Coordinates of C-alpha atoms in Angstrom, one line a residue:
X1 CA 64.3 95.3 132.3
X2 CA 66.4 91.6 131.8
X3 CA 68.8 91.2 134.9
X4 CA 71.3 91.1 131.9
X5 CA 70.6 94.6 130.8
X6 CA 69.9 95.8 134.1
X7 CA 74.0 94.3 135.2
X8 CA 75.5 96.1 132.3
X9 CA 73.3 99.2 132.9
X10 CA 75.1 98.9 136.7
X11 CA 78.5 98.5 134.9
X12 CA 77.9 101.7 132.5
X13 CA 77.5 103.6 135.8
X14 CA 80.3 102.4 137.2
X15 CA 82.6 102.9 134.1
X16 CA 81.4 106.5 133.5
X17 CA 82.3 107.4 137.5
X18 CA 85.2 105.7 136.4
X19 CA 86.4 107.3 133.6
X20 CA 85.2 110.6 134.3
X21 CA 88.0 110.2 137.2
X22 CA 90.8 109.7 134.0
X23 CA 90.9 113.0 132.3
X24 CA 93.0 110.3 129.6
X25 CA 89.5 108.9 128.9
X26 CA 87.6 112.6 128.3
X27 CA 87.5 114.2 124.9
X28 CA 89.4 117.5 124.1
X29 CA 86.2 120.2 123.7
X30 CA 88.6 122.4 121.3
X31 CA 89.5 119.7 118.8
X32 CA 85.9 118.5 118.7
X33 CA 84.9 121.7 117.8
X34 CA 87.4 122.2 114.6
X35 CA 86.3 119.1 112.8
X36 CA 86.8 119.4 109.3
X37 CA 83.1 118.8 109.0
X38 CA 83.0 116.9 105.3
X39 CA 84.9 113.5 104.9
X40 CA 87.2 112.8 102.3
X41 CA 86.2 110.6 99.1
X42 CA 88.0 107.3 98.9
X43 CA 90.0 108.2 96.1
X44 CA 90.8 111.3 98.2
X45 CA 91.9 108.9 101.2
X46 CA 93.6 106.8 98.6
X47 CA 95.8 108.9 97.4
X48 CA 96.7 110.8 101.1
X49 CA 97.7 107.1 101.9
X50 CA 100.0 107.1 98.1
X51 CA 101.5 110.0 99.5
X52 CA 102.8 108.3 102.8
X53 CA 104.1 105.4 101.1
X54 CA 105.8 107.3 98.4
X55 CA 107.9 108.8 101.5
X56 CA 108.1 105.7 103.1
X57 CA 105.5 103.9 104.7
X58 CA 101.9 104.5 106.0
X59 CA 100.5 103.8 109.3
X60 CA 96.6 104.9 110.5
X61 CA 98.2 105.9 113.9
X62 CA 99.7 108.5 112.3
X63 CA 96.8 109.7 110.0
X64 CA 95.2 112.8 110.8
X65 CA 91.5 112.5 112.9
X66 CA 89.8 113.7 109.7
X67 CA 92.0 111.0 107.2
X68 CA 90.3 108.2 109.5
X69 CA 87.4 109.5 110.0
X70 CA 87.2 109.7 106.3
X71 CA 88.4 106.5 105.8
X72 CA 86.2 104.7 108.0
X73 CA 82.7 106.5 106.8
X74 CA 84.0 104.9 103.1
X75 CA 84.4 101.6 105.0
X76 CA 81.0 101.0 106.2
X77 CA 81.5 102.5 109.7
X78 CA 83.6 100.0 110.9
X79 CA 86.4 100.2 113.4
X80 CA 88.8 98.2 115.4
X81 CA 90.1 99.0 118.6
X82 CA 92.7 97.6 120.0
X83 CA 93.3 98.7 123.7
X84 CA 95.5 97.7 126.7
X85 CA 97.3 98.8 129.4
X86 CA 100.4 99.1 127.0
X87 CA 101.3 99.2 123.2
X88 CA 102.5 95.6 124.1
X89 CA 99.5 94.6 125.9
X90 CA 97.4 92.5 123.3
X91 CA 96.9 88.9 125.1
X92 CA 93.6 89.1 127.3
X93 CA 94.5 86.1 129.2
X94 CA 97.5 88.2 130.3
X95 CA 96.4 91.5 130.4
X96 CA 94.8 92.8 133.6
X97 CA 91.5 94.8 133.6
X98 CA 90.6 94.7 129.9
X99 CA 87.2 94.1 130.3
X100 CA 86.8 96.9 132.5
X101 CA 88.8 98.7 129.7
X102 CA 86.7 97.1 127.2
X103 CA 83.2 98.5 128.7
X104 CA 84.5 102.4 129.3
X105 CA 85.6 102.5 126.1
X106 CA 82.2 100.8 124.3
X107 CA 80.6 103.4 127.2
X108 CA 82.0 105.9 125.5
X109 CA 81.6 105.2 122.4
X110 CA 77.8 104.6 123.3
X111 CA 77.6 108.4 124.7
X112 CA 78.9 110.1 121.5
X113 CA 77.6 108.0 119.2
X114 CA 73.9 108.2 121.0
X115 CA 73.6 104.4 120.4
X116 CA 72.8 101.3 122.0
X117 CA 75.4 98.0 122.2
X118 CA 73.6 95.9 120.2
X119 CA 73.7 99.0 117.1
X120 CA 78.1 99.6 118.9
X121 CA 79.7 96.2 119.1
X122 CA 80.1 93.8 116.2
X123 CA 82.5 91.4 118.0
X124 CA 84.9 91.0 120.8
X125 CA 87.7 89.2 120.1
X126 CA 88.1 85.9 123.0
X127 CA 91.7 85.9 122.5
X128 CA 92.7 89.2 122.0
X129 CA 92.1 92.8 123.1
X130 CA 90.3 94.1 120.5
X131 CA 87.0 94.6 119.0
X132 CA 85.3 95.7 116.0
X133 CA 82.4 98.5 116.5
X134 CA 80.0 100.9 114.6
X135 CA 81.1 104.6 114.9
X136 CA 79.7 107.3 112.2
X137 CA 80.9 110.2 114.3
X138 CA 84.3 111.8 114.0
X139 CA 83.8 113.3 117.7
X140 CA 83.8 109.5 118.5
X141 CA 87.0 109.2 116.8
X142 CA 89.1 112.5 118.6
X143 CA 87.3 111.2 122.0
X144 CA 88.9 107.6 121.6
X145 CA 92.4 108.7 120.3
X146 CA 92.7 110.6 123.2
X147 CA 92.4 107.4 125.5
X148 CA 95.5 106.4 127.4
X149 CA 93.9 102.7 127.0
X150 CA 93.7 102.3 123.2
X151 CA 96.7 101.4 121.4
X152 CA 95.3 101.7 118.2
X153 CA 92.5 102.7 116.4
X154 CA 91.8 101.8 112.4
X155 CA 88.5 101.8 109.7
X156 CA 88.3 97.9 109.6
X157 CA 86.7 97.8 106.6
X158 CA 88.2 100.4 104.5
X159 CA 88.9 98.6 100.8
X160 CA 92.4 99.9 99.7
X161 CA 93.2 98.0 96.7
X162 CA 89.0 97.8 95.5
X163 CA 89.5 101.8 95.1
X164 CA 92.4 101.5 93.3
X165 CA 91.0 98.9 90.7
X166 CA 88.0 101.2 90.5
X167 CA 90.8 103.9 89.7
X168 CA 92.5 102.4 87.4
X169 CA 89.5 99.9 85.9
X170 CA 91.7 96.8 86.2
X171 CA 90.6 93.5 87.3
X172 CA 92.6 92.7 90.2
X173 CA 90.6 90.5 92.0
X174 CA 91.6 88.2 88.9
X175 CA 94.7 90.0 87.4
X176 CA 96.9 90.6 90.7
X177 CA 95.3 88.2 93.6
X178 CA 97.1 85.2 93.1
X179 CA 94.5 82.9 92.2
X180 CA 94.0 80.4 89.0
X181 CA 93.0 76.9 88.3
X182 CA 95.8 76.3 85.0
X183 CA 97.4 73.3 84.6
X184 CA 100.8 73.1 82.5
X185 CA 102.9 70.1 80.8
X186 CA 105.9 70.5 83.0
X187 CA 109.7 70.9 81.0
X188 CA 111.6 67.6 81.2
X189 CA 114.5 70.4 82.3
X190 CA 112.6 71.9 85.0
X191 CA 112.2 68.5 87.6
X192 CA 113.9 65.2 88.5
X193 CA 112.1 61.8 88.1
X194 CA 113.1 60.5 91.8
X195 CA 111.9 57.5 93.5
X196 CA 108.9 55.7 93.5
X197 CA 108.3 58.2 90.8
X198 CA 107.7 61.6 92.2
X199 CA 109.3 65.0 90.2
X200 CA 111.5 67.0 92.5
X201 CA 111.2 70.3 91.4
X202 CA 114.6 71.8 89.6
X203 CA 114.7 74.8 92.4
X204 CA 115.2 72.3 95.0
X205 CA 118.5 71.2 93.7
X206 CA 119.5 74.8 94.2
X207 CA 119.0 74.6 97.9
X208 CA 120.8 70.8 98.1
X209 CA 117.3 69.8 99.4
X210 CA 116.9 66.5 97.7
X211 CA 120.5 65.8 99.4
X212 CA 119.1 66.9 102.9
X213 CA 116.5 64.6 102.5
X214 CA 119.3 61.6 103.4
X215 CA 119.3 63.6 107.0
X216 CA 115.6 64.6 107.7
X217 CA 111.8 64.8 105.3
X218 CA 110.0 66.8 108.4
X219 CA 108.6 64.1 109.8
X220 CA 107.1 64.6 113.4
X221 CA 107.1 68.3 112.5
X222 CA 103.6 70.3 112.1
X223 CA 103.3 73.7 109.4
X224 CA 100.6 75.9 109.4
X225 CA 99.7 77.2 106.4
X226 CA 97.4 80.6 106.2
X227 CA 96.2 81.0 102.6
X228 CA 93.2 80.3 100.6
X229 CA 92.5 76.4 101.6
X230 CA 93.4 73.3 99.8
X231 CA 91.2 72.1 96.9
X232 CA 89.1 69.0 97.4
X233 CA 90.2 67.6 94.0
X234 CA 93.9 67.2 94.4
X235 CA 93.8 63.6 96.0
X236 CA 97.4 64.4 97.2
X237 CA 96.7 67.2 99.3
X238 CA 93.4 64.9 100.3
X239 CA 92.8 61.2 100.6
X240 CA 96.4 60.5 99.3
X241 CA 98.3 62.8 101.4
X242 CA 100.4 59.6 102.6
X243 CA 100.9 58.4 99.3
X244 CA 104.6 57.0 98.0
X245 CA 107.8 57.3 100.6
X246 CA 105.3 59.9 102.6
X247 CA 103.4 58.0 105.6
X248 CA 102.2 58.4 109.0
X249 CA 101.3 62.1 109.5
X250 CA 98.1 63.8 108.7
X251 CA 96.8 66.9 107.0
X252 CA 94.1 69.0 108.6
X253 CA 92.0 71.9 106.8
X254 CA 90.0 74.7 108.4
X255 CA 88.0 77.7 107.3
X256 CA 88.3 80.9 108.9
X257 CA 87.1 83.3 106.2
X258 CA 83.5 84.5 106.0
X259 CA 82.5 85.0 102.3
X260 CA 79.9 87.6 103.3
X261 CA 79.5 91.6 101.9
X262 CA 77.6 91.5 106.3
X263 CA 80.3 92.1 109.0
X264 CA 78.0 90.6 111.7
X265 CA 78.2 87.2 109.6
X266 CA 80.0 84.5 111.5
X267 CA 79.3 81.1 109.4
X268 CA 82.9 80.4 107.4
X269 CA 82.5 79.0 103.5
X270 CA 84.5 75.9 105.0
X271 CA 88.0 75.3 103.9
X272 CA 88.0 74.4 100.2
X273 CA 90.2 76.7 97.9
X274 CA 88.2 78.4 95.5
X275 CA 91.5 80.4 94.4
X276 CA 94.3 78.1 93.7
X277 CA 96.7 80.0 95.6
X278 CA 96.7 77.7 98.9
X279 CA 96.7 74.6 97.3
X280 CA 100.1 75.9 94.8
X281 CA 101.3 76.7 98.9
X282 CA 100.5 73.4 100.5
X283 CA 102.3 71.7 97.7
X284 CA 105.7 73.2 97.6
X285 CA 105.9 72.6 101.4
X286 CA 104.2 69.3 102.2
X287 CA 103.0 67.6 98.8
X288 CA 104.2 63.9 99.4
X289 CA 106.6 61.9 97.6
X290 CA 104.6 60.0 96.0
X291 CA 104.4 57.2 92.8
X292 CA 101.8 59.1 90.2
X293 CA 104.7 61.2 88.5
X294 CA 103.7 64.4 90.5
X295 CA 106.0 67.2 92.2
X296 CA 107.2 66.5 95.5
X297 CA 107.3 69.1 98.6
X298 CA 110.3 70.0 100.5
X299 CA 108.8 68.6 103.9
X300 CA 107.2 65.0 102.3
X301 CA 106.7 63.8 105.5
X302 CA 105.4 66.4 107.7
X303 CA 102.2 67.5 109.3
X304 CA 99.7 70.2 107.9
X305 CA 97.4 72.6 109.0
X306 CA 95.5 74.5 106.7
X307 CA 93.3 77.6 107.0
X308 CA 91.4 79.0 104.2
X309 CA 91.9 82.7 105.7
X310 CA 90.7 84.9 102.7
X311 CA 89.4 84.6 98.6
X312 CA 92.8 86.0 97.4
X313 CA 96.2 87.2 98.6
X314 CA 95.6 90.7 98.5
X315 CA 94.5 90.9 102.5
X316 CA 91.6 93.5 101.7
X317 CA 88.1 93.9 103.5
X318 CA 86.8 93.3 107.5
X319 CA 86.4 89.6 106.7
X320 CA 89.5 88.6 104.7
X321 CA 91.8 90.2 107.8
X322 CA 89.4 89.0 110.4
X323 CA 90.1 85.6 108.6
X324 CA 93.6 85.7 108.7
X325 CA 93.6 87.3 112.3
X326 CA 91.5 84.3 113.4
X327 CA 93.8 81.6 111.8
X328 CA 97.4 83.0 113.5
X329 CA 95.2 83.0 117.2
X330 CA 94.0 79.2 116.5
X331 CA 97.9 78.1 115.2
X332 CA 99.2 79.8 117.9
X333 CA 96.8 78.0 120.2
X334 CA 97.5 74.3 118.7
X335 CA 100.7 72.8 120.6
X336 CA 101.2 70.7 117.9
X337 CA 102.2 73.8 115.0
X338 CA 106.1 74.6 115.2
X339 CA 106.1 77.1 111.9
X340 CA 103.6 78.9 110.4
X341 CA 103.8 80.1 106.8
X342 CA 101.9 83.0 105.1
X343 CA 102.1 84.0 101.5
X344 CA 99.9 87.1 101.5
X345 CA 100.0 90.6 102.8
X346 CA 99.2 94.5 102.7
X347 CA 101.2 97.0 101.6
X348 CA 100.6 98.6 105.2
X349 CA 99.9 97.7 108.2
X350 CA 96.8 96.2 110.0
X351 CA 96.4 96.2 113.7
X352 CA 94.4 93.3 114.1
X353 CA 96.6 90.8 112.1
X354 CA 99.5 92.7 113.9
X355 CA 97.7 91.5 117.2
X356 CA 97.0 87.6 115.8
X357 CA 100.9 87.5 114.7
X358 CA 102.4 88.6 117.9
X359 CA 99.6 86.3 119.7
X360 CA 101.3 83.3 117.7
X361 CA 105.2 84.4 117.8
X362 CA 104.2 84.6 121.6
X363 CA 103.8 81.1 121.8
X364 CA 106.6 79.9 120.1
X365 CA 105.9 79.5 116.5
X366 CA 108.7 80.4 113.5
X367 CA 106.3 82.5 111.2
X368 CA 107.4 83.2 107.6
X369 CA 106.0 85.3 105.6
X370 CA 106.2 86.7 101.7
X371 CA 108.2 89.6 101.1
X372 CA 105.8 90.4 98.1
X373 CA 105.1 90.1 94.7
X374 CA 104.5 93.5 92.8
X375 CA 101.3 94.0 91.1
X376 CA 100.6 97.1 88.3
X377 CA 100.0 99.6 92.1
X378 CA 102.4 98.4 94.3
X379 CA 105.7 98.2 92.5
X380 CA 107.1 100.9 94.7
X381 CA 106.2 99.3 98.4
X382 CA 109.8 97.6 99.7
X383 CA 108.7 94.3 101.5
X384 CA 105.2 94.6 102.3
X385 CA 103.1 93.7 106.0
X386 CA 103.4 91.6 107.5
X387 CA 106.7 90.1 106.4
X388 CA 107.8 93.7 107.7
X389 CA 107.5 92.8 111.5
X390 CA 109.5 91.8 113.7
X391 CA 108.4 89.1 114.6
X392 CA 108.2 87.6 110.9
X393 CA 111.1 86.4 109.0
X394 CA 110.2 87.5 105.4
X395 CA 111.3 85.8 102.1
X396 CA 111.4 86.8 98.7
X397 CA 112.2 84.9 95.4
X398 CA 115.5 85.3 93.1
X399 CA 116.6 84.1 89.6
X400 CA 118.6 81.4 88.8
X401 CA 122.5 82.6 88.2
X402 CA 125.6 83.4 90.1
X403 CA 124.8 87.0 90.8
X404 CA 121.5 87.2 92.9
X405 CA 119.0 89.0 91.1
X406 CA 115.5 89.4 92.8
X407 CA 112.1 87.3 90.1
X408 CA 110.7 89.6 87.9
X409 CA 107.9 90.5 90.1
X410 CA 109.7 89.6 93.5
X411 CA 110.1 92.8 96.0
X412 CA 113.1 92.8 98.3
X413 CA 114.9 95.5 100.9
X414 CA 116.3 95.3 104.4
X415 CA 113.7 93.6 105.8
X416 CA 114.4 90.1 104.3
X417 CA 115.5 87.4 106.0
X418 CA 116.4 84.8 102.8
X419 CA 115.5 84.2 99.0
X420 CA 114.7 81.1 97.1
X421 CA 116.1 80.5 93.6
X422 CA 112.4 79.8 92.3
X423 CA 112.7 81.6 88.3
X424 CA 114.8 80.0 85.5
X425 CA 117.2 82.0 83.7
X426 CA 116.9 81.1 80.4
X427 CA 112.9 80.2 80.3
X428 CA 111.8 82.0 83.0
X429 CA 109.7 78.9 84.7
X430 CA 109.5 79.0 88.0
X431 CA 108.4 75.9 90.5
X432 CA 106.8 73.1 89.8
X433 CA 103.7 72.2 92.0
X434 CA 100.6 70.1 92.1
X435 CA 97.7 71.5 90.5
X436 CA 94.4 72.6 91.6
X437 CA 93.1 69.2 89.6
X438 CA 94.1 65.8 90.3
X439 CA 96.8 64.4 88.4
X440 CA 97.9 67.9 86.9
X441 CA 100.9 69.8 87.4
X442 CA 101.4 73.8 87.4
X443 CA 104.2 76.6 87.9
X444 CA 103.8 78.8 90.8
X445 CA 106.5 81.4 91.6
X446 CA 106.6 84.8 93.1
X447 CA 107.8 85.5 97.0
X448 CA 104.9 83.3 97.9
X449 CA 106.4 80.0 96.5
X450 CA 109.6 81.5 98.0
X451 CA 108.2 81.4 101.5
X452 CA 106.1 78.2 101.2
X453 CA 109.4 76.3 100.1
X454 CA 111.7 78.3 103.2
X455 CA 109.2 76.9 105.6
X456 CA 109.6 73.5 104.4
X457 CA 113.4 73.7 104.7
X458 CA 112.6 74.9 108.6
X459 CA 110.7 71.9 109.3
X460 CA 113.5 69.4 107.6
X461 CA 115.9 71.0 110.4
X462 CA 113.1 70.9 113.2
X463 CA 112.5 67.6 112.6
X464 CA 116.4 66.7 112.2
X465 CA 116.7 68.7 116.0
X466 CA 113.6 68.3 117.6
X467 CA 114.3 69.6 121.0
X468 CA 115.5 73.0 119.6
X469 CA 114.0 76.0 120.1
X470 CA 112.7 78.7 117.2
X471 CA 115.8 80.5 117.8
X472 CA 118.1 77.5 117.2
X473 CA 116.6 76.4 114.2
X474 CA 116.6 80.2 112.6
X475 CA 120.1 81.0 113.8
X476 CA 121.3 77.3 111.9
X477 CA 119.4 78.5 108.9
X478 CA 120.8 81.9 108.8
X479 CA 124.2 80.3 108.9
X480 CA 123.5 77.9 105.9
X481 CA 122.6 80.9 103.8
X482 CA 125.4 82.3 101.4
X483 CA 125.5 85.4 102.4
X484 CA 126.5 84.3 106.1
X485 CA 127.8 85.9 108.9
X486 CA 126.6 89.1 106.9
X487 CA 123.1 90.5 106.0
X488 CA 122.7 91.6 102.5
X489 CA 120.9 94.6 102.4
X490 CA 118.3 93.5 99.8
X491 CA 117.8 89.8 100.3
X492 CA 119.1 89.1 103.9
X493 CA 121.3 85.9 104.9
X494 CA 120.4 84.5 101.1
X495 CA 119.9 81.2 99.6
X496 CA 119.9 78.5 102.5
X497 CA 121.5 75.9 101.8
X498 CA 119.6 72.7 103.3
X499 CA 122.0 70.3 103.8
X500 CA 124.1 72.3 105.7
X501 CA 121.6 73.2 107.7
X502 CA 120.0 70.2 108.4
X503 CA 123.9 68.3 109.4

C-alpha cells in the first residue's frame, strides 16, 4: 500500500468515527427502505420540472429523492455537492473544516455506493466547496440530503433543453442558442457615421451615450465578458483592438469550456468563438472607435476579458456550467475586472454557477446579466437564472417608442433592474455590431445585446468615478433611469440615461 493511500485510508477511519458521532450525517433506515425502486424517464423528469415552473419556479432542493435520483441516472450519474457549514458557506478559503467535510461526505458516499475514489470523485473544486461525483444509488442520495453539511445537492449533468428538442424534434442547438456567423448591409437609418469614421449604433442615441462620451469612454476600466469567446477573424476584437480614437488598453481571451461528451476531460477548446454569440457581446460593449466604417462599442476605450464559457447560450450539460462556473471564480479572482457581463442563462437554477456568482459578487464585481430571450419552450419563464439572483442586476431589451414595450422575444418581471431600447419600431432592426468576419457588420438584439450594452454604460461611469464603489456606481445608474425613484414592476428603474449618469 502507497503512503498516499494508506493517509487517506487513516482519514476514512477517522471520518467514519466521526460522522458516526453526527446522527446529521446517518441515513434514515425507513426512507431507504420506501424507495420508489424504478427511475423516471427523462421526458418523465421533464415534464415534473414543467409543472414547477408553470406554478412558479423550479428548484432541485425541493424535488422529491426519487425526481433526483431520476434525474441524475438520465444524466450520466453525475452529481454536485455543494456543502458547508452554512447555506452561505461556499468560499473554501473562508470556510472552516471543509476538507474534513469534504472526505465524510466522499466516505460516505464511498460506503453506499460500494466504490472506490478514483470510480467517486470527478473533481474538487480549488475555490469553492463543491465537487462533482459518481453516485448510481438512490440510498446514496436520501443518505446525503439528510446531511446537516450539504447545502445542496443536484444531477450535474442532467440535459434539460436536449430532452425537450428530442420532444419536440426542433433544432435548438441552431434554432434557439444564440449562435450564427451572418453578416448584413447595415440601414443608413439605423447608425451615425462619427469620427474618424466609426458607425455609432442608432440605440445608443437612445441612452445619450454618444453625448456621455464628452465626459468618460471607460478608459482605465476592465469588463469581463462570460460568453462563447471572441472570433479570431474580427481584427477589431483582435490585432486592432486599439484602432481609431481607442488606444492604450488591452483585450484578453480565455477558454474555460471543455468541448468533450467525458466529464473527467480537463483540456479547454481554447477561446475562439465557434458560435458568434460572444463576439456580437464583446462588440456592443468594447468594440473600438475606430476608422474602417464599423460599429462602435459603448466603452471604446476600456479593458476586456473574455472567456469562452460554453458552445451556446443555453447553459445546458456538466461542461457548459462547469465552464461558466470556472470563468465567474477566475474574474472574481483578477483585481483588475470591475463588471462582469453575462448574456446566457437557465430557466432554473444551478448550484454550481450560483456558487461561482456569489464567489465573484464577493469580491466586488458589478455582474449583469440577461433577463432572457424566449425561445419556442420557454416563453412562459419570467426572467430566467441567473439574472434572477440577487446578487445580479438583470436587463432586458425594449422597443423603440414612448410607451415601454418589452422586444418581441425579450422576457421581463420584477426582477429587472433596467432595459435597453435595442428594436426599431417601424423595421424592427435591432443593434448594430461587428461581425463574426472582418470588415462585416451584423444585428444582434435580444436581452443579451441589452446587457452587453448596460455594462458598457457602467464602465463609462466607473471610469468617470474611479474610486467608487459597486454600490455608488449602481445607485447613480438607477437614478439616471426614467423610471427613477420608482421600480417598474416589469422592467425595473428603465432606460438609463448615460449622460446623466456619467455627470
Amino acid at each position: 500500500m502507497s503512503s498516499k493511500l494508506l493517509k487517506f485510508s487513516i482519514v476514512l477511519i477517522l471520518v467514519f468515527v466521526s460522522c458516526s458521532k453526527d446522527e446529521d450525517n446517518l441515513p434514515n433506515a425507513a426512507s431507504v427502505k420506501m424507495l420508489q425502486k424504478d427511475p423516471l424517464t427523462a421526458k418523465q423528469v421533464n415534464a415534473k420540472i414543467d409543472e414547477a415552473l408553470a406554478k412558479g419556479n423550479f428548484s432541485w432542493s425541493r424535488a422529491s429523492d426519487h425526481l433526483l435520483w431520476s434525474a441524475v441516472v438520465n444524466g450520466r450519474d453525475l452529481v454536485t455537492i455543494g456543502f458547508g457549514n452554512s447555506k452561505s458557506d461556499f468560499e473554501r478559503a473562508k470556510s472552516t473544516g471543509n476538507a474534513q467535510i469534504q472526505q465524510s461526505l466522499l466516505a460516505l458516499i464511498m460506503q453506499y455506493e460500494g466504490a472506490t475514489l478514483d470510480k467517486t470523485l470527478v473533481a474538487a473544486d480549488p475555490y469553492l466547496n463543491l465537487i462533482d461525483v459518481v453516485i448510481t444509488k438512490q440510498e446514496t442520495i436520501i443518505a446525503l440530503r439528510q446531511s446537516r453539511f450539504v447545502r445542496y445537492i443536484e444531477p450535474a449533468d442532467y440535459r434539460y433543453f436536449a430532452v425537450k428538442n428530442a420532444e419536440e424534434r426542433s433544432a435548438a442547438s441552431s434554432g434557439s442558442s444564440g449562435c450564427g456567423f451572418e453578416a448584413s448591409t447595415l440601414s443608413t437609418a439605423d447608425y451615425t457615421t462619427i469620427t474618424p469614421n466609426a458607425k455609432a449604433p442608432w440605440t445608443f442615441y437612445q441612452h445619450n451615450i454618444p453625448s456621455a462620451w464628452n465626459y468618460s469612454t471607460g478608459s482605465g476600466v476592465t469588463i469581463g465578458i462570460v460568453d462563447t469567446g471572441v472570433s479570431p477573424n474580427q481584427s477589431l476584437l483582435n490585432a486592432s483592438f486599439n484602432d481609431g480614437l481607442s488606444s492604450g488598453r488591452t483585450i484578453q481571451k480565455y477558454g474555460a469550456y471543455v468541448d468533450s461528451i467525458w466529464p473527467w476531460s480537463t483540456g479547454t477548446d481554447g477561446p475562439n468563438d465557434q458560435c458568434g454569440h460572444g463576439t456580437s457581446m464583446s462588440s456592443v460593449a468594447c468594440a473600438p472607435r475606430n476608422d474602417n466604417g464599423l460599429p462602435v462599442g459603448v466603452a471604446y476605450n476600456a479593458n476586456l476579458i473574455v472567456y469562452r464559457a460554453a458552445s451556446n447560450v443555453v447553459l445546458d450539460g456538466y461542461h457548459e456550467q462547469n465552464g461558466v462556473k470556472n470563468a465567474f471564480t477566475a474574474l472574481g479572482n483578477n483585481t483588475n475586472v470591475k463588471i462582469i457581463s453575462m448574456s446566457m442563462g437557465h430557466i432554473f437554477s444551478v448550484g454550481k454557477i450560483e456558487d461561482g456568482v456569489k464567489y465573484a459578487y464577493s469580491k466586488g464585481k458589478l455582474i449583469f446579466c440577461a433577463g432572457g430571450t424566449s425561445t419556442s419552450f420557454t416563453t412562459f419563464v419570467g426572467v430566467i437564472f441567473p439574472a434572477s439572483m440577487a446578487e445580479c442586476v438583470a436587463v432586458t431589451g425594449v422597443k423603440e417608442g414612448a410607451t415601454m414595450q418589452k422586444c418581441d422575444d425579450c422576457h421581463s418581471g420584477s426582477k429587472i433592474d433596467f432595459t435597453v431600447v435595442m428594436q426599431r419600431a417601424a423595421s424592427g432592426n435591432t443593434v448594430p455590431v461587428d461581425s463574426y468576419y472582418d470588415n462585416q457588420s451584423d444585428y444582434v438584439g435580444g436581452s443579451s445585446v441589452a446587457t452587453a450594452t448596460t455594462a458598457g454604460i457602467a464602465a463609462l461611469v466607473w471610469a468617470k468615478n474611479p474610486s467608487w464603489t459597486r454600490t455608488q456606481v449602481l445607485t447613480k445608474m438607477r437614478q439616471a433611469g426614467n423610471f427613477y425613484p420608482n421600480k417598474n414592476a416589469e422592467f425595473g428603474y428603465g432606460n438609463v440615461n448615460a449622460l446623466l449618469a456619467v455627470q
